[in-house]
Amino acid sequence: MDCNEHEDRSSRESIRPRRLLSPDLYRLPALQAAPLLLGQHLVRRTEDGEIRCRIVETESYGGIEDKGSHAFGGRRTARTEVMFSSGGTIYIYLIYGMYHCLNVVTAGEGDPHAVLIRAVEPLTPGDAAQMSAYRGIAYRNPSGLSGGPGKLCRALRIDKSLNGRRLDVPGSPLWLEQGDPVESLDIVQAPRINIPYAEEYTQLPWRFYLRNNPYVSVKDKLEQPFNLR
DNA sequence: CTAATGATGCACT
DNA sequence: GTGCATCATTAGC
């Protein structure tokens, strides 16, 4: 791998050489990618500047056999089409008529996998301030700001205009950078939220979040530690 | 604290 | 027409 970080003194604003997320992660099945996305940095660029936050809660929606997935059975429609593109693509859909949900497409082209980003944590007070402004609320508590897929999209001003774009392009509207490593013991594994229609897939522990992180949307009753296989 | 409810628009049978 | 991978608000402990 060519991992040279050239200190390119660009005349534009200085982009500190941060490492992009390893492209290997995008090629994994969603179930493997979901826990690995915890702790990674999500960067949103708008006309107002950049917002940086850390992913603290994810859910796996992987493969055509997952009854909880929009692409169950290989359903290929206008909405699900981007799920079939290669890993690293952004999948965004509108839910309940008023909220957007952000997903990271993973695995290979033609194999529909996605990881729902359910909660993020602003990296700095400045990031939190901009997110509060986009939410149109005064900051009260962490999970109230960006704990939940709809809330985080509002807080980062994410909508369907980003659908189909890539996450591996720094300086684009939205991209991912490598965060600090996360200890496996700090990861909780729990059933996914609000998919009663998924039958035998409803209770599978395909949600992952950082233990004791206040930005997480819903704490599970039994906080089972994440088990590596 | 928990539970119920309405908002709201679009994808899809 | 039906049903959402949600959230804020309200009502009831």
Coordinates of C-alpha atoms (C1' of nucleotides) in Angstrom, one line a residue:
Chain A
M1 CA 0.0 0.0 0.0
D2 CA 1.1 3.5 -0.7
C3 CA 0.5 5.3 2.5
N4 CA 2.7 8.3 1.9
E5 CA 1.3 11.5 3.4
H6 CA 2.8 14.3 1.4
E7 CA 2.7 17.6 3.2
D8 CA 1.4 19.4 0.3
R9 CA 1.4 23.1 1.1
S10 CA -1.7 23.9 -0.8
S11 CA -2.7 27.5 -1.0
R12 CA -6.2 26.5 -0.1
E13 CA -7.3 26.0 3.5
S14 CA -5.0 23.6 5.2
I15 CA -6.5 20.1 5.3
R16 CA -4.5 18.4 8.0
P17 CA -3.4 15.0 6.5
R18 CA -6.0 12.7 8.1
R19 CA -6.2 9.2 7.1
L20 CA -9.2 8.1 5.1
L21 CA -11.0 5.1 6.2
S22 CA -9.4 1.9 4.8
P23 CA -11.2 0.9 1.6
D24 CA -11.0 -2.7 2.8
L25 CA -13.8 -2.0 5.3
Y26 CA -16.2 -1.1 2.5
R27 CA -15.8 -4.5 0.9
L28 CA -16.9 -6.4 4.0
P29 CA -20.3 -7.8 4.6
A30 CA -22.5 -5.3 6.5
L31 CA -22.4 -7.6 9.6
Q32 CA -18.6 -7.3 9.8
A33 CA -18.5 -3.6 8.7
A34 CA -21.1 -2.4 11.3
P35 CA -19.0 -2.9 14.4
L36 CA -15.9 -1.7 12.6
L37 CA -17.6 1.6 11.7
L38 CA -17.9 2.5 15.4
G39 CA -15.4 5.1 16.4
Q40 CA -14.7 6.2 12.8
H41 CA -15.1 9.9 12.0
L42 CA -17.8 11.2 9.7
V43 CA -17.1 14.5 8.2
R44 CA -19.9 16.7 6.7
R45 CA -19.0 19.7 4.5
T46 CA -21.5 22.4 3.8
E47 CA -21.3 26.0 2.8
D48 CA -21.1 26.7 6.5
G49 CA -18.0 24.7 6.9
E50 CA -17.1 21.2 8.2
I51 CA -18.7 19.2 11.0
R52 CA -16.8 16.3 12.4
C53 CA -18.3 13.6 14.5
R54 CA -17.7 10.1 15.7
I55 CA -20.0 7.1 14.8
V56 CA -21.2 5.6 18.1
E57 CA -24.2 3.4 17.0
T58 CA -24.8 1.3 13.8
E59 CA -27.0 -1.4 12.5
S60 CA -26.3 -4.1 9.8
Y61 CA -28.8 -4.7 7.0
G62 CA -27.0 -7.3 5.0
G63 CA -27.8 -9.5 2.1
I64 CA -30.9 -10.5 0.2
E65 CA -31.8 -13.0 3.0
D66 CA -32.3 -10.3 5.6
K67 CA -36.0 -9.8 6.0
G68 CA -35.3 -6.4 7.7
S69 CA -33.5 -5.1 4.7
H70 CA -35.1 -3.0 1.9
A71 CA -33.2 -5.3 -0.5
F72 CA -34.7 -8.5 0.9
G73 CA -35.1 -11.1 -1.8
G74 CA -33.0 -9.1 -4.1
R75 CA -35.7 -6.5 -4.6
R76 CA -34.1 -4.0 -6.9
T77 CA -36.2 -0.8 -7.2
A78 CA -35.5 2.9 -7.7
R79 CA -35.1 3.2 -4.0
T80 CA -32.9 0.2 -3.3
E81 CA -30.8 0.6 -6.4
V82 CA -27.8 2.2 -4.6
M83 CA -27.7 -0.7 -2.2
F84 CA -26.5 -2.8 -5.1
S85 CA -23.6 -0.5 -5.9
S86 CA -20.1 -1.1 -4.6
G87 CA -19.0 -0.6 -1.0
G88 CA -18.4 3.0 0.1
T89 CA -21.5 4.4 -1.6
I90 CA -24.0 6.5 0.4
Y91 CA -27.6 5.2 0.7
I92 CA -30.2 7.6 2.0
Y93 CA -33.9 7.2 2.2
L94 CA -36.9 9.1 3.6
I95 CA -38.8 7.5 6.4
Y96 CA -42.2 8.4 7.9
G97 CA -42.4 11.3 5.4
M98 CA -40.1 13.6 7.4
Y99 CA -36.8 12.0 8.4
H100 CA -33.9 10.8 6.4
C101 CA -31.7 7.9 7.3
L102 CA -28.0 7.6 6.4
N103 CA -26.5 4.2 5.4
V104 CA -23.0 3.1 4.3
V105 CA -23.2 0.6 1.5
T106 CA -20.8 -2.3 1.9
A107 CA -19.7 -5.5 0.2
G108 CA -19.4 -5.9 -3.6
E109 CA -21.4 -4.5 -6.5
G110 CA -24.6 -6.5 -7.0
D111 CA -24.6 -7.7 -3.4
P112 CA -26.9 -5.4 -1.4
H113 CA -25.4 -4.6 2.0
A114 CA -25.8 -1.5 4.1
V115 CA -25.0 -0.2 7.6
L116 CA -27.4 2.2 9.1
I117 CA -25.7 5.0 11.1
R118 CA -27.9 5.4 14.1
A119 CA -26.0 7.9 16.3
V120 CA -23.0 10.2 16.2
E121 CA -21.1 12.3 18.7
P122 CA -19.7 15.7 17.8
L123 CA -16.0 15.9 18.1
T124 CA -15.8 19.4 19.5
P125 CA -18.1 22.0 21.1
G126 CA -18.0 23.9 17.8
D127 CA -19.3 20.8 16.0
A128 CA -22.0 20.5 18.6
A129 CA -23.0 24.1 18.2
Q130 CA -23.4 23.8 14.4
M131 CA -25.4 20.6 14.8
S132 CA -27.7 22.3 17.3
A133 CA -28.2 25.1 14.9
Y134 CA -29.1 22.7 12.1
R135 CA -31.5 20.9 14.4
G136 CA -33.0 24.3 15.3
I137 CA -32.9 23.4 19.0
A138 CA -30.9 24.4 22.1
Y139 CA -28.6 21.8 23.3
R140 CA -30.2 19.9 26.2
N141 CA -28.7 16.4 26.3
P142 CA -26.4 14.4 24.0
S143 CA -28.8 11.8 22.6
G144 CA -31.3 14.6 22.0
L145 CA -28.9 16.2 19.6
S146 CA -27.8 13.3 17.4
G147 CA -28.9 10.0 19.0
G148 CA -31.1 8.5 16.4
P149 CA -30.9 8.2 12.6
G150 CA -33.4 10.9 11.8
K151 CA -31.9 13.3 14.3
L152 CA -28.3 12.9 13.1
C153 CA -29.3 13.6 9.5
R154 CA -31.1 16.8 10.6
A155 CA -28.0 17.7 12.7
L156 CA -25.7 17.2 9.8
R157 CA -28.1 18.6 7.2
I158 CA -28.1 15.3 5.3
D159 CA -30.9 14.6 2.8
K160 CA -31.5 12.6 -0.4
S161 CA -29.2 14.9 -2.4
L162 CA -26.3 12.8 -1.1
N163 CA -27.8 9.5 -2.1
G164 CA -25.4 7.6 -4.4
R165 CA -22.4 9.7 -3.6
R166 CA -19.1 8.2 -2.3
L167 CA -17.7 8.3 1.2
D168 CA -14.0 7.9 0.2
V169 CA -13.6 11.4 -1.3
P170 CA -12.2 14.0 1.1
G171 CA -13.6 17.4 0.6
S172 CA -16.9 16.1 -0.9
P173 CA -20.2 16.7 1.0
L174 CA -19.7 13.7 3.2
W175 CA -16.7 11.4 3.8
L176 CA -15.2 9.0 6.4
E177 CA -11.9 9.2 8.2
Q178 CA -10.2 6.8 10.4
G179 CA -10.9 7.4 14.1
D180 CA -9.1 6.2 17.2
P181 CA -9.2 2.4 17.7
V182 CA -12.2 1.0 19.6
E183 CA -11.7 -1.7 22.2
S184 CA -13.9 -4.8 21.4
L185 CA -14.9 -4.8 25.1
D186 CA -16.4 -1.3 24.7
I187 CA -18.8 -2.6 22.0
V188 CA -22.3 -3.6 22.9
Q189 CA -24.3 -6.0 20.6
A190 CA -28.1 -5.8 20.7
P191 CA -31.2 -6.4 18.5
R192 CA -32.0 -3.9 15.9
I193 CA -34.6 -1.2 16.5
N194 CA -38.1 -1.1 15.2
I195 CA -38.3 -3.8 12.5
P196 CA -41.2 -5.9 13.8
Y197 CA -42.0 -7.0 10.3
A198 CA -38.6 -8.8 9.9
E199 CA -39.9 -12.0 11.6
E200 CA -37.1 -14.3 12.6
Y201 CA -34.6 -11.5 11.8
T202 CA -36.3 -9.1 14.3
Q203 CA -34.4 -10.3 17.3
L204 CA -31.0 -10.9 15.8
P205 CA -28.3 -8.8 17.5
W206 CA -27.2 -6.8 14.6
R207 CA -27.1 -3.4 16.3
F208 CA -23.8 -2.2 17.7
Y209 CA -23.0 0.7 19.9
L210 CA -20.3 2.1 22.2
R211 CA -20.9 1.2 25.8
N212 CA -21.6 4.2 28.1
N213 CA -21.7 6.6 25.2
P214 CA -24.4 9.2 26.0
Y215 CA -25.1 9.9 22.3
V216 CA -26.5 6.4 21.7
S217 CA -30.2 6.4 20.9
V218 CA -31.5 3.4 22.9
K219 CA -29.7 1.4 25.5
D220 CA -30.4 -2.3 25.5
K221 CA -31.5 -4.0 28.7
L222 CA -28.9 -6.7 28.6
E223 CA -25.8 -5.0 27.4
Q224 CA -24.1 -8.0 25.9
P225 CA -20.5 -7.5 24.9
F226 CA -19.6 -7.9 21.3
N227 CA -18.3 -11.3 20.5
L228 CA -15.7 -11.8 17.8
R229 CA -15.9 -15.0 16.0
Chain B
dC1 C1' -40.4 7.3 34.3
dT2 C1' -43.5 4.6 30.3
dA3 C1' -47.0 4.5 26.7
dA4 C1' -49.7 6.3 23.1
dT5 C1' -50.3 9.3 19.2
dG6 C1' -50.0 12.4 15.2
dA7 C1' -47.1 14.4 11.7
dT8 C1' -46.1 13.7 6.9
dG9 C1' -44.6 12.0 2.0
dC10 C1' -43.2 8.6 -0.8
dA11 C1' -42.2 3.8 -2.3
dC12 C1' -44.4 -0.1 -3.6
dT13 C1' -48.8 -4.2 -4.2
Chain C
dG1 C1' -54.5 2.4 -0.5
dT2 C1' -50.8 0.5 3.0
dG3 C1' -46.9 0.9 5.6
dC4 C1' -42.9 2.6 7.1
dA5 C1' -34.9 1.1 9.6
dT6 C1' -38.6 8.2 13.4
dC7 C1' -39.4 11.7 16.6
dA8 C1' -41.7 15.3 19.6
dT9 C1' -45.4 15.9 22.3
dT10 C1' -48.9 14.6 25.4
dA11 C1' -51.1 11.9 28.9
dG12 C1' -50.8 9.0 32.6
dC13 C1' -48.6 7.1 36.4

